[in-house]
Amino acid sequence: PKSLHEVKMYSTAKKEDVDKTASQMPKPKGYKLLISPVKVDEKTEGGVYMPDSLRDAEGIASIIGFVVKMGDDAYKDEKKFPNGAWCKEGDFVIFRSYSGTRFKIHNEEFRLINDDTVEAVVDDPRGYKRI
């Protein structure tokens, strides 16, 4: 997925909210990245439905998300990032649990995280679990 419309199947976005949200998307400043967390499955691997409260708790602690936008100064510090940017817009990234500033737009959660919070880039976010 390389656009907000394509990420809806992986992120917390609901189809009816994607168009409304896209027009209100904040522009990250400085070295911040705007992340759309990957949604938490409704069922466990064993097929048991998870209560909303547990899914919400897992969502808050999520470790993987979609890079929606990057601030103008993200990865510009050549001393800190001598090999260049660690990710780009459109990547799925892994970051520490509880990272960043969490907020919602039309019931879709987003986070603003620091550029150096990214720990890895993944091609396909499906199947990753926090332990």
Short mmCIF file of C-alpha atoms in Angstrom, two decimals, residues 15-128:
data_model
loop_
_atom_site.label_atom_id
_atom_site.label_comp_id
_atom_site.label_asym_id
_atom_site.label_seq_id
_atom_site.Cartn_x
_atom_site.Cartn_y
_atom_site.Cartn_z
CA LYS A 15 -13.56 3.27 4.68
CA GLU A 16 -16.17 5.92 5.48
CA ASP A 17 -13.61 7.91 7.47
CA VAL A 18 -10.72 7.79 4.99
CA ASP A 19 -11.93 10.62 2.74
CA LYS A 20 -12.89 12.86 5.67
CA THR A 21 -9.60 12.15 7.42
CA ALA A 22 -7.39 12.72 4.37
CA SER A 23 -8.52 16.34 4.09
CA GLN A 24 -7.74 16.99 7.79
CA MET A 25 -4.41 15.21 7.96
CA PRO A 26 -1.92 17.19 10.06
CA LYS A 27 1.45 18.08 8.59
CA PRO A 28 4.24 16.81 10.84
CA LYS A 29 6.79 19.47 11.74
CA GLY A 30 10.51 19.14 12.26
CA TYR A 31 11.75 15.59 12.69
CA LYS A 32 8.33 14.02 13.35
CA LEU A 33 6.68 11.21 11.34
CA LEU A 34 2.90 10.84 11.05
CA ILE A 35 2.02 7.16 11.56
CA SER A 36 -1.22 5.23 11.06
CA PRO A 37 -1.03 2.20 13.39
CA VAL A 38 -1.83 -1.23 11.97
CA LYS A 39 -5.20 -2.47 13.19
CA VAL A 40 -5.48 -5.17 15.84
CA ASP A 41 -7.23 -8.38 14.76
CA GLU A 42 -10.69 -9.02 16.19
CA LYS A 43 -9.83 -12.66 16.90
CA THR A 44 -6.88 -14.45 18.45
CA GLU A 45 -4.94 -17.02 16.43
CA GLY A 46 -7.10 -19.66 18.13
CA GLY A 47 -10.28 -18.03 16.80
CA VAL A 48 -11.47 -16.42 20.04
CA TYR A 49 -12.98 -12.94 19.66
CA MET A 50 -11.13 -10.33 21.73
CA PRO A 51 -13.19 -7.88 23.80
CA ASP A 52 -13.04 -4.25 22.66
CA SER A 53 -11.17 -3.26 25.83
CA LEU A 54 -8.39 -5.77 25.11
CA ARG A 55 -8.18 -4.73 21.45
CA ASP A 56 -7.96 -1.08 22.53
CA ALA A 57 -5.15 -1.90 24.97
CA GLU A 58 -3.27 -3.80 22.25
CA GLY A 59 -3.78 -0.89 19.85
CA ILE A 60 -2.29 1.56 22.33
CA ALA A 61 0.75 -0.70 22.71
CA SER A 62 1.08 -1.31 18.96
CA ILE A 63 4.56 -1.58 17.48
CA ILE A 64 3.91 -1.32 13.75
CA GLY A 65 2.44 1.39 11.55
CA PHE A 66 2.26 3.01 8.14
CA VAL A 67 4.31 6.18 7.48
CA VAL A 68 1.72 8.65 6.17
CA LYS A 69 3.83 11.84 6.15
CA MET A 70 7.24 13.05 7.27
CA GLY A 71 8.28 16.41 8.69
CA ASP A 72 10.64 18.57 6.63
CA ASP A 73 13.56 17.93 9.00
CA ALA A 74 13.09 14.15 9.35
CA TYR A 75 16.42 12.37 8.82
CA LYS A 76 18.23 15.61 7.87
CA ASP A 77 20.81 15.35 10.70
CA GLU A 78 23.78 13.90 8.80
CA LYS A 79 25.69 13.11 12.01
CA LYS A 80 22.80 11.10 13.43
CA PHE A 81 21.81 9.52 10.09
CA PRO A 82 25.06 9.24 8.07
CA ASN A 83 23.50 6.64 5.76
CA GLY A 84 20.37 8.65 5.09
CA ALA A 85 16.74 8.13 6.02
CA TRP A 86 15.70 4.96 7.82
CA CYS A 87 12.29 4.92 6.09
CA LYS A 88 10.12 6.87 3.66
CA GLU A 89 6.47 7.77 3.24
CA GLY A 90 4.51 4.64 2.35
CA ASP A 91 6.67 2.26 4.42
CA PHE A 92 5.47 0.05 7.23
CA VAL A 93 7.75 0.51 10.23
CA ILE A 94 8.33 -1.06 13.63
CA PHE A 95 8.74 1.23 16.63
CA ARG A 96 8.65 0.87 20.42
CA SER A 97 5.36 0.29 22.23
CA TYR A 98 3.64 3.42 23.52
CA SER A 99 5.79 5.66 21.30
CA GLY A 100 4.71 9.08 20.19
CA THR A 101 1.77 11.39 20.57
CA ARG A 102 -1.52 9.55 19.98
CA PHE A 103 -4.62 11.27 18.59
CA LYS A 104 -7.75 10.49 16.58
CA ILE A 105 -9.39 12.13 13.59
CA HIS A 106 -12.92 10.84 12.89
CA ASN A 107 -12.23 7.80 15.09
CA GLU A 108 -9.05 6.90 13.21
CA GLU A 109 -5.93 6.78 15.39
CA PHE A 110 -2.65 8.36 14.38
CA ARG A 111 0.68 8.98 16.09
CA LEU A 112 3.45 11.50 15.73
CA ILE A 113 6.78 9.82 16.46
CA ASN A 114 10.40 10.99 16.28
CA ASP A 115 12.41 9.94 13.24
CA ASP A 116 14.90 8.03 15.42
CA THR A 117 12.07 5.97 16.96
CA VAL A 118 11.88 3.80 13.84
CA GLU A 119 13.64 0.48 14.45
CA ALA A 120 12.86 -1.47 11.25
CA VAL A 121 10.98 -1.38 7.95
CA VAL A 122 8.78 -4.33 6.94
CA ASP A 123 7.28 -5.18 3.55
CA ASP A 124 4.05 -6.70 4.90
CA PRO A 125 2.74 -5.91 8.40
CA ARG A 126 0.41 -8.90 8.60
CA GLY A 127 1.36 -11.48 11.18
CA TYR A 128 3.51 -9.26 13.39
#
